[in-house]
Coordinates of N, CA and C and ligand atoms in Angstrom, one line a residue:
X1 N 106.6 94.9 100.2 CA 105.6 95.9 100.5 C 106.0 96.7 101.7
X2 N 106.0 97.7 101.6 CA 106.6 98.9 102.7 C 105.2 98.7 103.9
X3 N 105.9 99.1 105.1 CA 105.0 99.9 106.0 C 103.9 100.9 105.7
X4 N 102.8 100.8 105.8 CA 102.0 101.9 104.8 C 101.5 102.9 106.2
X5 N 102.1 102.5 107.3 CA 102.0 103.3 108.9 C 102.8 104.7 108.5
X6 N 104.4 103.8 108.1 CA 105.3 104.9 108.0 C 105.1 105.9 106.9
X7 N 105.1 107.1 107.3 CA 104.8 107.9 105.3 C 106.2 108.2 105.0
X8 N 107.6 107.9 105.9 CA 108.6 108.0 104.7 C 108.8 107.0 103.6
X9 N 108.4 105.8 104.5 CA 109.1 104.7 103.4 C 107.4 104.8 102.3
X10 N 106.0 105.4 102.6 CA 105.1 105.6 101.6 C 105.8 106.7 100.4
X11 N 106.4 107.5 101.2 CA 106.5 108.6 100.4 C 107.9 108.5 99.2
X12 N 108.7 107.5 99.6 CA 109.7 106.7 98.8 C 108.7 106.0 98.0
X13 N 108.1 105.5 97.9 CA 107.9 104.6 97.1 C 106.9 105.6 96.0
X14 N 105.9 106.8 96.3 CA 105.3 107.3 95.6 C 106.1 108.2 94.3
X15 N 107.3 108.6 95.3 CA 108.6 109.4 94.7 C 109.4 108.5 93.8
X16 N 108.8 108.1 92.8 CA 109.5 107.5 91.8 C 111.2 107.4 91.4
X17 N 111.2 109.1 91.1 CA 112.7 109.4 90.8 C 113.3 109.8 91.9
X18 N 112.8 109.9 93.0 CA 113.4 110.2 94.3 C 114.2 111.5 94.2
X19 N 113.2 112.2 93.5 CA 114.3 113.8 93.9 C 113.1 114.7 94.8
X20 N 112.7 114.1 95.7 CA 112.1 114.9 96.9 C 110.8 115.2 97.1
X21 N 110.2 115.4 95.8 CA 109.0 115.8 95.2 C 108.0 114.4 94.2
X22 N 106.7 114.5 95.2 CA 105.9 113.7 94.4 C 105.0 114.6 93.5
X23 N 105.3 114.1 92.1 CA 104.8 114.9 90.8 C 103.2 113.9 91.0
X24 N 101.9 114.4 89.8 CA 100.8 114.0 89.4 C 101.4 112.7 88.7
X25 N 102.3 112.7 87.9 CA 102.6 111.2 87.2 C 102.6 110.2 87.7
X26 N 103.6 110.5 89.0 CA 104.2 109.8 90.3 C 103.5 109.5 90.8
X27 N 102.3 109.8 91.2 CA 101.5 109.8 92.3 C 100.3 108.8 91.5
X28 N 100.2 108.5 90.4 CA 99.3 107.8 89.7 C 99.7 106.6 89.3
X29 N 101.3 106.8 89.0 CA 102.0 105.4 88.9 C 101.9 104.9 90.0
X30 N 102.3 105.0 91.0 CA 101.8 104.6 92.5 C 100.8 103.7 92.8
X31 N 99.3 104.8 92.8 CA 98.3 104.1 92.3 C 97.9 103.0 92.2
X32 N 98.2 103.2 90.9 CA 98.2 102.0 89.4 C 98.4 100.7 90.0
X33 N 100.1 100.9 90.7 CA 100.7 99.8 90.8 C 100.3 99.2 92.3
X34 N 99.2 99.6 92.9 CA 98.5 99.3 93.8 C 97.1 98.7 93.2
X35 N 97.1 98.8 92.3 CA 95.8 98.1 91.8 C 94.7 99.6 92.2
X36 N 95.0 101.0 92.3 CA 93.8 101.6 92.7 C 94.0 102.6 91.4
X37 N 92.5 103.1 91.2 CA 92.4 104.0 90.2 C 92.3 105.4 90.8
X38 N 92.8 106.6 89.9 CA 92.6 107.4 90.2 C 92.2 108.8 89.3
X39 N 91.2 109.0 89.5 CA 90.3 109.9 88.8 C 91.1 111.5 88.2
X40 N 90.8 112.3 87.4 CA 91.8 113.5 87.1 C 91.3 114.9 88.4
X41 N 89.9 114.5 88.8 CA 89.6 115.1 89.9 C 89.8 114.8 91.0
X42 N 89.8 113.7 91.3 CA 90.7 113.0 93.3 C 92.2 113.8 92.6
X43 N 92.6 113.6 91.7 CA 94.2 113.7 91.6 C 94.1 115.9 92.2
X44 N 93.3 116.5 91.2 CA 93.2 117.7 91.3 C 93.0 118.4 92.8
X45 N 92.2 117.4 93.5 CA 91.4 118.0 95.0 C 92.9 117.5 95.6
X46 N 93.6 116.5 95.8 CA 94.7 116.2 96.2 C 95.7 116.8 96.2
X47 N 96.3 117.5 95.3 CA 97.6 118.2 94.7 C 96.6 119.8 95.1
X48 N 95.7 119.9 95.5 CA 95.4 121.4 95.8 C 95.9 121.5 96.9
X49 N 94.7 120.2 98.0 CA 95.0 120.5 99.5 C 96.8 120.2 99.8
X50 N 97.4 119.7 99.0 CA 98.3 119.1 99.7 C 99.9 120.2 99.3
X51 N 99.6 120.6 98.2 CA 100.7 121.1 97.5 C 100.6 123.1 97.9
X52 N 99.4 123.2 98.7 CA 99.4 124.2 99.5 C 100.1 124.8 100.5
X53 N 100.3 123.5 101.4 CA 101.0 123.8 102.2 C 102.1 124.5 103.3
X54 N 103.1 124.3 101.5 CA 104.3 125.2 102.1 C 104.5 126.3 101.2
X55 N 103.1 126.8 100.6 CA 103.2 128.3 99.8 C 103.7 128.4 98.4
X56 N 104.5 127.2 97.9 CA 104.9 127.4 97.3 C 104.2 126.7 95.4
X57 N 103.1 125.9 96.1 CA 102.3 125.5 94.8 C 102.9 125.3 93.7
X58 N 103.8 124.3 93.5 CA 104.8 124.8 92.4 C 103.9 123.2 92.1
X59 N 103.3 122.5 91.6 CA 102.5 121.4 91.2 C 103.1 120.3 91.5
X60 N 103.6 120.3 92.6 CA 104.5 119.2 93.8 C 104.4 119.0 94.8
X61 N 103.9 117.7 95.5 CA 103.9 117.4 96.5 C 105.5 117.4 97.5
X62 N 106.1 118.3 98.4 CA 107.2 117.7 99.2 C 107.1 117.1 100.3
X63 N 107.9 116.2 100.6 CA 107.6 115.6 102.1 C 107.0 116.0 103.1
X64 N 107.2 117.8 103.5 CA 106.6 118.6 104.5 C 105.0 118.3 104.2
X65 N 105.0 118.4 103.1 CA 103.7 118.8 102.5 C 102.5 117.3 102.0
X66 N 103.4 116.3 102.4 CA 102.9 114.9 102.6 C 102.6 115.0 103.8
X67 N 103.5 115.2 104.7 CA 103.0 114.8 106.2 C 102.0 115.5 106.4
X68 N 101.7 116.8 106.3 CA 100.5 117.2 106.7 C 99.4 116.8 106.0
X69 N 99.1 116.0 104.7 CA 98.5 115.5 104.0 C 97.9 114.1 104.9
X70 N 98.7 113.7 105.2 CA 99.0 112.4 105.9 C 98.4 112.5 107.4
X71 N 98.6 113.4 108.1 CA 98.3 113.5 109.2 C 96.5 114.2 109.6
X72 N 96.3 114.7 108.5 CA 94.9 114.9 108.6 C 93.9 113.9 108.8
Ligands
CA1 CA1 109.8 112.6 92.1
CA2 CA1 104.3 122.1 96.7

């Protein structure tokens, strides 16, 4: 089990395929594999505030855009 302090080694582990970007899939399989559920509206309120960030809304969370997720 990672450090759940650190959000790189969180944000590795959310990032399934590890290409930089945590997708809605990714971020459910995550979840899951925490034993926590997660609703299609937490997922929606989440990927709004978070995938805002760096302007680019492309339906992806990026690291920049975790940390400030993370830091609120
Ligand atoms: Ca990914
Ligand atoms: Ca984004």
């Amino acid at each position: 089990m990672p450090d759940l302090d650190d959000p790189t080694a969180t944000f590795k582990v959310f990032d399934g395929d590890a290409d930089g970007y945590i997708t809605r899939e990714e971020f459910v399989r995550a979840m899951n594999s925490r034993g926590e559920e997660v609703t299609a509206a937490e997922l929606d309120s989440i990927f709004k505030v978070s995938d805002e960030h760096d302007g680019d809304v492309d339906g992806r969370i990026s690291f920049a855009e975790f940390l400030v997720a993370w830091n609120k």
